[in-house]
PDB file of C-alpha atoms in Angstrom:
ATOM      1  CA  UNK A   1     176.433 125.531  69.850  1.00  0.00           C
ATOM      2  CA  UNK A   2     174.878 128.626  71.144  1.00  0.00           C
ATOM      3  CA  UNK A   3     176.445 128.750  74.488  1.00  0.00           C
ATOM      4  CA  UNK A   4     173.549 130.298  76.801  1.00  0.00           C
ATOM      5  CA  UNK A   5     174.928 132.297  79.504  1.00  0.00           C
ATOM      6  CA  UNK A   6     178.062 131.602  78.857  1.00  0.00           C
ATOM      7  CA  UNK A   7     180.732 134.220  79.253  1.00  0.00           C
ATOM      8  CA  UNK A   8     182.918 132.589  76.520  1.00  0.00           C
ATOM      9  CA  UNK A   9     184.667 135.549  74.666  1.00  0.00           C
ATOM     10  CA  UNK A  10     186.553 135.091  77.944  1.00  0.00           C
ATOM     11  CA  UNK A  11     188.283 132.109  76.836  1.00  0.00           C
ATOM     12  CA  UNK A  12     190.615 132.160  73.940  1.00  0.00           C
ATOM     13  CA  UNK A  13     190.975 128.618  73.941  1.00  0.00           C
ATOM     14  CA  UNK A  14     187.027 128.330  72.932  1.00  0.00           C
ATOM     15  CA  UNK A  15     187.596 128.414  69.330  1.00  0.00           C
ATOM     16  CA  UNK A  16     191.396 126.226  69.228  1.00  0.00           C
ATOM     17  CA  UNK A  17     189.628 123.116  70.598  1.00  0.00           C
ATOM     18  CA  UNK A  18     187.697 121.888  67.253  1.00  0.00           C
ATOM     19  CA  UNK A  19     184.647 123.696  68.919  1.00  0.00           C
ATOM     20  CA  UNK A  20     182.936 125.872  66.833  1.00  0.00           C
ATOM     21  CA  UNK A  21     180.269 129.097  68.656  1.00  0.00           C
ATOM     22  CA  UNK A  22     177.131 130.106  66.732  1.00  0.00           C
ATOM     23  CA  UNK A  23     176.929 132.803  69.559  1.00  0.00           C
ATOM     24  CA  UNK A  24     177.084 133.568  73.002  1.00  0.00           C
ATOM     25  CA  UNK A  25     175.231 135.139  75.485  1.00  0.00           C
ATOM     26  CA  UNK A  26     177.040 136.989  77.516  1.00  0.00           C
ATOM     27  CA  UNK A  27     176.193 137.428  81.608  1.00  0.00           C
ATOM     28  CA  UNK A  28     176.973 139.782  84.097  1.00  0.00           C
ATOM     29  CA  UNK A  29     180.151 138.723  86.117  1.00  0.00           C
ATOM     30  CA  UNK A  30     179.412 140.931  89.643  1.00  0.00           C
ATOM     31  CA  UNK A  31     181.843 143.477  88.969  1.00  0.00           C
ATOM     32  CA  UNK A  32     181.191 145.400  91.671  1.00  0.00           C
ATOM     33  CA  UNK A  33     180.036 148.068  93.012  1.00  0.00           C
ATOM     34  CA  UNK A  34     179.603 151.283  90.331  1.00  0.00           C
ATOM     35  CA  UNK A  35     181.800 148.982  87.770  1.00  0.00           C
ATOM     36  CA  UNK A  36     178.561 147.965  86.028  1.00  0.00           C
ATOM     37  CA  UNK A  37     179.081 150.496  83.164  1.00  0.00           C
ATOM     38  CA  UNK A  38     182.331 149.830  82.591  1.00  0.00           C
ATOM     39  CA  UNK A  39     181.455 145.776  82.196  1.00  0.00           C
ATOM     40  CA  UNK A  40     178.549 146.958  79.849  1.00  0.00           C
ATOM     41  CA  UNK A  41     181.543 149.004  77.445  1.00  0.00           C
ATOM     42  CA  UNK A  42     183.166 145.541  77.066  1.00  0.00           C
ATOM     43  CA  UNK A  43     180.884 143.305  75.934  1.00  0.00           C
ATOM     44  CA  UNK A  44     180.302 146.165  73.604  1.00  0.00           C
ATOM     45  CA  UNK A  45     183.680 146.101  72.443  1.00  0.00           C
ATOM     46  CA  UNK A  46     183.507 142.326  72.138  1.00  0.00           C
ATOM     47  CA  UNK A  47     180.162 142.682  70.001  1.00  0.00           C
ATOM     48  CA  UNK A  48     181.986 144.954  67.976  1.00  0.00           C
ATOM     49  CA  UNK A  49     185.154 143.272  67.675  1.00  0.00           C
ATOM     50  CA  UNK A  50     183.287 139.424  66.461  1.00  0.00           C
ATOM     51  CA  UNK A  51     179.889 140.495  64.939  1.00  0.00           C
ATOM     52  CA  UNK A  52     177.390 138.099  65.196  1.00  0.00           C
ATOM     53  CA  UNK A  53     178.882 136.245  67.605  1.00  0.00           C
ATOM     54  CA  UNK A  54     177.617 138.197  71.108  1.00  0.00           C
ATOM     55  CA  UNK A  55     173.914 137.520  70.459  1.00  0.00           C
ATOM     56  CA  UNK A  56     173.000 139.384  73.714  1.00  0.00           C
ATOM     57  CA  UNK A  57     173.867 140.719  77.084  1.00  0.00           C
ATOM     58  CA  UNK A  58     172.361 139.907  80.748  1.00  0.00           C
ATOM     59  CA  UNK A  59     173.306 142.643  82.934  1.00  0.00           C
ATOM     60  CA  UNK A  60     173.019 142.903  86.876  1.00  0.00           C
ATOM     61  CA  UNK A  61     169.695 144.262  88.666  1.00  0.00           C
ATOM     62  CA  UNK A  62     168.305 144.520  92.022  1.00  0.00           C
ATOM     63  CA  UNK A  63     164.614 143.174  91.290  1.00  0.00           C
ATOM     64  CA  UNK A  64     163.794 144.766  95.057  1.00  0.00           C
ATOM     65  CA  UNK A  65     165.281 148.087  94.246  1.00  0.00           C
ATOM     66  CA  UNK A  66     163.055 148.564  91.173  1.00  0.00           C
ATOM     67  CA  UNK A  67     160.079 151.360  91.663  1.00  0.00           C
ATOM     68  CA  UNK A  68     156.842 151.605  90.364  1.00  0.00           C
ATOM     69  CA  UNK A  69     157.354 153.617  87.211  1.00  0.00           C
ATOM     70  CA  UNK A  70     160.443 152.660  86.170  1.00  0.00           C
ATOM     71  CA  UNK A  71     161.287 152.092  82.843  1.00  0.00           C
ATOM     72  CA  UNK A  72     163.670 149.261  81.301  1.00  0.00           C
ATOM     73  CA  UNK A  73     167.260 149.960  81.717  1.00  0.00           C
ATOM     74  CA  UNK A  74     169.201 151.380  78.499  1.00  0.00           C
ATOM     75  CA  UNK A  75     172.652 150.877  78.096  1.00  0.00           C
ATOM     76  CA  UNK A  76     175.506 150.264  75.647  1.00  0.00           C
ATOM     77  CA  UNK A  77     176.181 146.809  74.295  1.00  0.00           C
ATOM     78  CA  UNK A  78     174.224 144.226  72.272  1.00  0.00           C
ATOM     79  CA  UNK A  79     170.527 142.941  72.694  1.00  0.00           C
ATOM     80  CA  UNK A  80     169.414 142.794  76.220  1.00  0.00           C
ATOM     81  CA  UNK A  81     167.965 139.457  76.833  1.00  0.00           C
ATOM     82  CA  UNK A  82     167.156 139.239  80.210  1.00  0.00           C
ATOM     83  CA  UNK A  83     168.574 140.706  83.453  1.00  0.00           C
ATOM     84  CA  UNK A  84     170.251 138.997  86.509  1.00  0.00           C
ATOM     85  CA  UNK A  85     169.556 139.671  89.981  1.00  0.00           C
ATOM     86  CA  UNK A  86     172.299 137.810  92.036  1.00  0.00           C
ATOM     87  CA  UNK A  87     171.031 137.570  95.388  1.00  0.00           C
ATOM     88  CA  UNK A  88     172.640 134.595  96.420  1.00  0.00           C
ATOM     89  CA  UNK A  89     174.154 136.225  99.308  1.00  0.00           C
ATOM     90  CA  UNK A  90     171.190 137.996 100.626  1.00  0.00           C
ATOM     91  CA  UNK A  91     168.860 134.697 101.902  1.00  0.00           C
ATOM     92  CA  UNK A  92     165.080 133.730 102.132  1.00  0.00           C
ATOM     93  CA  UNK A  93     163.989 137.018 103.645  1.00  0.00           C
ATOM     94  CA  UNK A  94     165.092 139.193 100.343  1.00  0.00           C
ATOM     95  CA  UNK A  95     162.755 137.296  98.368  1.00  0.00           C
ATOM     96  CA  UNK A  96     160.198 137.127 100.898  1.00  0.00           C
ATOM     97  CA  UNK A  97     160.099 141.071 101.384  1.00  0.00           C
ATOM     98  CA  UNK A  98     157.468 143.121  99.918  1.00  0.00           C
ATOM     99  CA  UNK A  99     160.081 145.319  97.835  1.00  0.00           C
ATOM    100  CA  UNK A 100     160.982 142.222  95.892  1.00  0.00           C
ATOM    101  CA  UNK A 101     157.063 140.783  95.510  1.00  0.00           C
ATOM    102  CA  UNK A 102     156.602 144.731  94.208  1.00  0.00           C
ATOM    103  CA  UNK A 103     159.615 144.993  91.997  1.00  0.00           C
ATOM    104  CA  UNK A 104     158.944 141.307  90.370  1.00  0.00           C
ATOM    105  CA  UNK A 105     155.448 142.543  89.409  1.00  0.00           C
ATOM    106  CA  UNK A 106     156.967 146.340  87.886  1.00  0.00           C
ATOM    107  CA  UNK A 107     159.889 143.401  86.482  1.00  0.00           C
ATOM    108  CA  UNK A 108     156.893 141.136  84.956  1.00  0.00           C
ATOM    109  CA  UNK A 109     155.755 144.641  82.779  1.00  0.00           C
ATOM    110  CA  UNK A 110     158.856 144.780  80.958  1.00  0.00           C
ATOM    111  CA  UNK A 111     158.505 141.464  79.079  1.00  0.00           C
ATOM    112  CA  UNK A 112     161.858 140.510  79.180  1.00  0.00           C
ATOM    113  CA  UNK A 113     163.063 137.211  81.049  1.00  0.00           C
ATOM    114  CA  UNK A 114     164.865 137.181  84.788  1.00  0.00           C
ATOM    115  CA  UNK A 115     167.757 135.303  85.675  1.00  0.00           C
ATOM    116  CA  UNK A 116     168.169 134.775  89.534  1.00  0.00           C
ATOM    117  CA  UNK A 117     171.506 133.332  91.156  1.00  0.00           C
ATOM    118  CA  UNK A 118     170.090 131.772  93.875  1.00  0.00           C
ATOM    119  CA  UNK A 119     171.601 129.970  97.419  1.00  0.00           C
ATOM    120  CA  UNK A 120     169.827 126.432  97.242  1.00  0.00           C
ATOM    121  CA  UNK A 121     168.377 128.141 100.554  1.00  0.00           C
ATOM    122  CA  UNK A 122     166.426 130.519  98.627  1.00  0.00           C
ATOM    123  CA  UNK A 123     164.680 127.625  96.131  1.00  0.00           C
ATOM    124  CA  UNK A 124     161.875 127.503  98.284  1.00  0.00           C
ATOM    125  CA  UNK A 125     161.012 131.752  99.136  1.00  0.00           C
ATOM    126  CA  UNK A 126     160.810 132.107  95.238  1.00  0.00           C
ATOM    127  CA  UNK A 127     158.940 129.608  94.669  1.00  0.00           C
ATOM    128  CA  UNK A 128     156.550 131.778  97.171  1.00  0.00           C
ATOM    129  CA  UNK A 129     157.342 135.071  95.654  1.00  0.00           C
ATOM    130  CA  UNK A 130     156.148 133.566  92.287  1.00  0.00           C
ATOM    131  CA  UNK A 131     153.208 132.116  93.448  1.00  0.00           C
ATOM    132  CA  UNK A 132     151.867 135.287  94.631  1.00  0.00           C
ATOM    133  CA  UNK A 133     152.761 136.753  91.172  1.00  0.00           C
ATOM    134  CA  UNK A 134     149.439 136.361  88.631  1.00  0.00           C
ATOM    135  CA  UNK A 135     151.552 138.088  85.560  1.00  0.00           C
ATOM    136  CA  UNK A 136     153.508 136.162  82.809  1.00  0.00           C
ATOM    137  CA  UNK A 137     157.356 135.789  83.182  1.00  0.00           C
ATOM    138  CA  UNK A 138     159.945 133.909  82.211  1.00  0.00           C
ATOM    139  CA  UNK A 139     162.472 133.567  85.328  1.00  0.00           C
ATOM    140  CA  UNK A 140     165.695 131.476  85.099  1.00  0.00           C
ATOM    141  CA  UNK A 141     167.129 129.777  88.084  1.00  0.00           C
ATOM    142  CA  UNK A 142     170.842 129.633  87.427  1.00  0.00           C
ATOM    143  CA  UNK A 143     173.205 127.174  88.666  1.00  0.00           C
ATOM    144  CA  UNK A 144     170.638 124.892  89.303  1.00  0.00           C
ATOM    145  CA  UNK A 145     170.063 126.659  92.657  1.00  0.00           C
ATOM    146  CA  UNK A 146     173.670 125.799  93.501  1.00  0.00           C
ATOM    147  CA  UNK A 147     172.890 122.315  95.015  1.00  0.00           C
ATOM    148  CA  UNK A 148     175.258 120.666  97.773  1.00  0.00           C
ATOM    149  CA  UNK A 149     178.063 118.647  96.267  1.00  0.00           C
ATOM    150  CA  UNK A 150     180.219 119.516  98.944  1.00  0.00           C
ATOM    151  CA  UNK A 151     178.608 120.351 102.601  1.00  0.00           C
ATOM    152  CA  UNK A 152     179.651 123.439 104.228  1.00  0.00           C
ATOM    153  CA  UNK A 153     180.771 122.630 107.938  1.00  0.00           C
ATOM    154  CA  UNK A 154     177.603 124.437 109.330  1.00  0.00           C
ATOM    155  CA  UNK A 155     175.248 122.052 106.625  1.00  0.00           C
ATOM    156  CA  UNK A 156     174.027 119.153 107.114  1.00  0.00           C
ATOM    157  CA  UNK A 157     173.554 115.729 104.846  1.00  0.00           C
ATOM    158  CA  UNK A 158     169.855 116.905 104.513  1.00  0.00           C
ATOM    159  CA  UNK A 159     170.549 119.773 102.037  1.00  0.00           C
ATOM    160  CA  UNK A 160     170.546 117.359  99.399  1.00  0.00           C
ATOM    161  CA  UNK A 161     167.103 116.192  99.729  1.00  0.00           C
ATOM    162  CA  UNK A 162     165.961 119.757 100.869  1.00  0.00           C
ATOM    163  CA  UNK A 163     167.084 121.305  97.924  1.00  0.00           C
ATOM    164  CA  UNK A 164     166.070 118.221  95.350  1.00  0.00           C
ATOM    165  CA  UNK A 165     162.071 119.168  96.888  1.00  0.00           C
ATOM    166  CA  UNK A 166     162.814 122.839  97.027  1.00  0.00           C
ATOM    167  CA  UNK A 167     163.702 122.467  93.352  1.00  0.00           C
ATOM    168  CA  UNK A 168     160.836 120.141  92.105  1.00  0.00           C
ATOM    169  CA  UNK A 169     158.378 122.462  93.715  1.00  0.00           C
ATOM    170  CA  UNK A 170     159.700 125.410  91.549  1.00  0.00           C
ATOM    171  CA  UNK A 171     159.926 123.463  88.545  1.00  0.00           C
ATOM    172  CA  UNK A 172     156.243 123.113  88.640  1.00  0.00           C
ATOM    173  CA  UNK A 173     155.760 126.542  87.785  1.00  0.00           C
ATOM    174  CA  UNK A 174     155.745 126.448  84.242  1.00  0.00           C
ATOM    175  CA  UNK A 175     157.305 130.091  83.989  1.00  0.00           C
ATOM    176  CA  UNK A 176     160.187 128.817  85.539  1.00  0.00           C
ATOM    177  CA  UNK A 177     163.341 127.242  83.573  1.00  0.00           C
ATOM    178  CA  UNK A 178     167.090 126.254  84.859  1.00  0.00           C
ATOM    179  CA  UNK A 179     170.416 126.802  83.726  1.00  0.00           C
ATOM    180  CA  UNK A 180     172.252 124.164  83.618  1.00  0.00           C
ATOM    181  CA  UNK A 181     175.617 125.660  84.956  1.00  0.00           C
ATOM    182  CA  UNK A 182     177.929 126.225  87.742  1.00  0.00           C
ATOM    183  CA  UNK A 183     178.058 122.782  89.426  1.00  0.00           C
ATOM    184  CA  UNK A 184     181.936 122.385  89.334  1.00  0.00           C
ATOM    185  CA  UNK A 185     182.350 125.669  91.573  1.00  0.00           C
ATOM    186  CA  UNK A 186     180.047 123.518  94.197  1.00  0.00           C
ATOM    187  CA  UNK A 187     182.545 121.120  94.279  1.00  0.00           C
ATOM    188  CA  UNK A 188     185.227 121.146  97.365  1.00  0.00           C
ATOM    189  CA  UNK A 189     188.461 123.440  96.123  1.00  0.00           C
ATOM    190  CA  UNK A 190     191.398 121.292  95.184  1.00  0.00           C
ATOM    191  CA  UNK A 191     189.811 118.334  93.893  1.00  0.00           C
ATOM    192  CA  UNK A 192     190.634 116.797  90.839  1.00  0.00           C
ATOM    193  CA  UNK A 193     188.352 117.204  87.358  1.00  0.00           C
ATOM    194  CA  UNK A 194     187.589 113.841  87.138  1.00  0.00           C
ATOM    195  CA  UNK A 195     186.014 114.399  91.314  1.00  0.00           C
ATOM    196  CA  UNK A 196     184.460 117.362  90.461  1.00  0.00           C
ATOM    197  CA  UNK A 197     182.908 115.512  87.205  1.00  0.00           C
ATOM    198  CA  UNK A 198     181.971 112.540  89.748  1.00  0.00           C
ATOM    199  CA  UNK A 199     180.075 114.338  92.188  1.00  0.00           C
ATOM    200  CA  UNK A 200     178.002 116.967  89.598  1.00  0.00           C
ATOM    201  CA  UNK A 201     176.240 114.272  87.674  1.00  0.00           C
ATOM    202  CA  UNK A 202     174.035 112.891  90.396  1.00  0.00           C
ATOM    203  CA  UNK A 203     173.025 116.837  90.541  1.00  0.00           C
ATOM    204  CA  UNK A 204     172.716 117.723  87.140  1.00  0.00           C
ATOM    205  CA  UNK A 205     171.050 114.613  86.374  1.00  0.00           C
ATOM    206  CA  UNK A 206     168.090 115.301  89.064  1.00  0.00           C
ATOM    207  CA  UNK A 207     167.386 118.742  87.478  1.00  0.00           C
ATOM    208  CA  UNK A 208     166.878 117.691  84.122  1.00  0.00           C
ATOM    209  CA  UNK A 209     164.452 115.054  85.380  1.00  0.00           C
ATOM    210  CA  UNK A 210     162.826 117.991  87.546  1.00  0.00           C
ATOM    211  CA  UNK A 211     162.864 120.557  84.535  1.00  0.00           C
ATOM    212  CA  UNK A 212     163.157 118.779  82.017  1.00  0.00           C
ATOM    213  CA  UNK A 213     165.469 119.330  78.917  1.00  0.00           C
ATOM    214  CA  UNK A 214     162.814 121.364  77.124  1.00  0.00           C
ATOM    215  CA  UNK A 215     163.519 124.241  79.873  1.00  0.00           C
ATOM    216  CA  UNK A 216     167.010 123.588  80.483  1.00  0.00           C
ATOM    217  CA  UNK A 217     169.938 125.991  79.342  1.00  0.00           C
ATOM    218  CA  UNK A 218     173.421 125.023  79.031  1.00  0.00           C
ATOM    219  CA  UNK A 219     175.902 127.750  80.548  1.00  0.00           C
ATOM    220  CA  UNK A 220     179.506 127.383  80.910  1.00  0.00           C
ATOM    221  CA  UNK A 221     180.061 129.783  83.958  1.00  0.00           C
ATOM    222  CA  UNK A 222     183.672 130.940  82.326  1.00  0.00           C
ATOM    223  CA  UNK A 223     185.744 131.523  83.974  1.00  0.00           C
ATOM    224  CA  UNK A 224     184.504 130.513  87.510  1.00  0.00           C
ATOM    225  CA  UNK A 225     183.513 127.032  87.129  1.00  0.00           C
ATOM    226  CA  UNK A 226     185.588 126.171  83.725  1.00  0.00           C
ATOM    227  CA  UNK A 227     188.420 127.423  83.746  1.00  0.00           C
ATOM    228  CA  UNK A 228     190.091 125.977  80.920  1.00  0.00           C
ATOM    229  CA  UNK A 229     189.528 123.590  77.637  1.00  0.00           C
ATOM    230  CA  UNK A 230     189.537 120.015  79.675  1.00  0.00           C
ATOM    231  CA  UNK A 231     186.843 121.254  81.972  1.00  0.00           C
ATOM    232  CA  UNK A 232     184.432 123.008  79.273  1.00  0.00           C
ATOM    233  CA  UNK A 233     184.696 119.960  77.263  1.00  0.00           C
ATOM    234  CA  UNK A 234     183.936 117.422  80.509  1.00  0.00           C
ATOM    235  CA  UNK A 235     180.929 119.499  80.986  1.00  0.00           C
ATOM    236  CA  UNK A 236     179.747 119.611  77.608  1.00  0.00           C
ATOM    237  CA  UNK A 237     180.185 116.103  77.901  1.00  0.00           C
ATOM    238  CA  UNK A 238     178.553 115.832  80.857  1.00  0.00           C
ATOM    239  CA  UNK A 239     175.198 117.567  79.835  1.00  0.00           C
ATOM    240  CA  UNK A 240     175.015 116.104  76.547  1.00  0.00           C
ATOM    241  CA  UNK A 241     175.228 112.442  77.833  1.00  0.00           C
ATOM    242  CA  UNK A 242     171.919 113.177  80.240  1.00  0.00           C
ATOM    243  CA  UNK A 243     170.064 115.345  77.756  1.00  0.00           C
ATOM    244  CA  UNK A 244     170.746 114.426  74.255  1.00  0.00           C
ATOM    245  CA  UNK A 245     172.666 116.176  71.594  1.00  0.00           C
ATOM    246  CA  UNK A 246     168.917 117.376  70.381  1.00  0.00           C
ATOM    247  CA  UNK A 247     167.302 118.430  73.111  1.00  0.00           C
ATOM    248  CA  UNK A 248     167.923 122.091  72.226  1.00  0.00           C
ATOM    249  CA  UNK A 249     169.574 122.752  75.597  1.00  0.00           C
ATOM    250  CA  UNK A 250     172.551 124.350  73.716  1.00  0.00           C
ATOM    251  CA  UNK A 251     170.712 126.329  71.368  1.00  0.00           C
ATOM    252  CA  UNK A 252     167.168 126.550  70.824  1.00  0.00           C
ATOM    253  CA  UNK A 253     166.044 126.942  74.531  1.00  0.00           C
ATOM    254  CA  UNK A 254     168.033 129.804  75.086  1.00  0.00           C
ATOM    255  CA  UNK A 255     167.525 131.340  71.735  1.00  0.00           C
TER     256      UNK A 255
END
């Protein structure tokens, strides 16, 4: 399969399990502050070192720190397919603020798609943001908009239902698609696979109906929320039994 945003040159154990990668996309892994470069150089190397395979790059971007007039960033690596804006730390009012609504429209010139990691409590300010945005884009909500399978101790039991209408309000922007990716980290720490597996599928399950599996895109999230070959292959699992093996979710969506 063509693993869509999956960071799966990470994991050596990808290709000993009988499991066999067309490609991958590769996606930025917050590397921190002035280490973006340096992340760039290796997925060069990796393109270099298994042609074919690294079919493109998603690299980190602050949509509200782009000007009017700037140009698309250049770097070294393979294809750049889209970038990634992870915000999820930064709540509603950074996608509310006028230096995002301006930077989304310079973003929209570019042509290229824009992948947002997103707090569930954000779902609702982009859906906003894009409605105020007349241009053609593809944006990609990742992690489903990290929905609640465990509840923080300052949330309540009402984040479920608040993000499940946050989220079916942005899927009725057409421009908009999902990644469907990330739901084990959601989980509480400690628990076991088959817990982790137990309380995703309600979750995952709701965005495909919301999306549906024409704009969804399988991701693994390596190494963060598969860690190892039991847990990519419960989640592969996992999304093929509520989409279908030809929905295109593993390859021709994000292709």
């Amino acid at each position: 399969p063509f693993l869509g945003g999956a960071s799966s040159l990470a994991a050596p154990w990808l290709g000993e399990e009988g499991w066999e990668a067309a490609g991958v996309v590769v996606v930025e892994g917050d590397p921190g502050a002035g280490k973006d470069d340096a992340e760039a150089r290796l997925v060069a190397e990796a393109a270099g070192a298994h042609p074919g395979v690294v079919r493109g790059y998603v690299p980190p971007l602050r949509v509200a720190e782009i000007a009017a007039g700037d140009g698309m960033p250049a770097g070294p690596g393979p294809v750049l397919a889209a970038v990634r804006d992870n915000c999820q730390g930064l709540g509603p009012d950074y996608l509310r603020s006028a230096a995002f609504r301006q930077g989304l429209a310079v973003y929209a010139g570019w042509g290229l798609p824009l992948e947002l990691c997103l707090h569930r409590s954000q779902i609702a300010a982009l859906a906003d943001a894009l409605q105020l945005l007349d241009e053609p884009l593809t944006v990609i909500l990742d992690h489903a908009g990290k929905p609640p399978l465990a509840a923080a101790p300052n949330e309540s039991a009402g984040d479920a239902p608040a993000w499940e209408r946050d989220l079916r309000r942005l899927a009725g922007d057409p421009r908009v698609q999902v990644k469907l990716s990330g739901l084990f980290a959601e989980a509480p720490q400690g628990g076991t696979l088959a817990e982790r597996r137990r309380l995703a599928r309600p979750f995952l399950e709701r965005t495909v109906e919301a999306f549906g599996p024409d704009r969804s895109i399988f991701g693994l999230d390596c190494p963060v929320s598969v860690r190892s070959a039991d847990e990519a292959r419960a989640w592969i699992e996992d999304v093929l039994a509520v989409t279908g093996p030809d929905a295109g979710v593993f390859a021709e969506n994000a292709e």
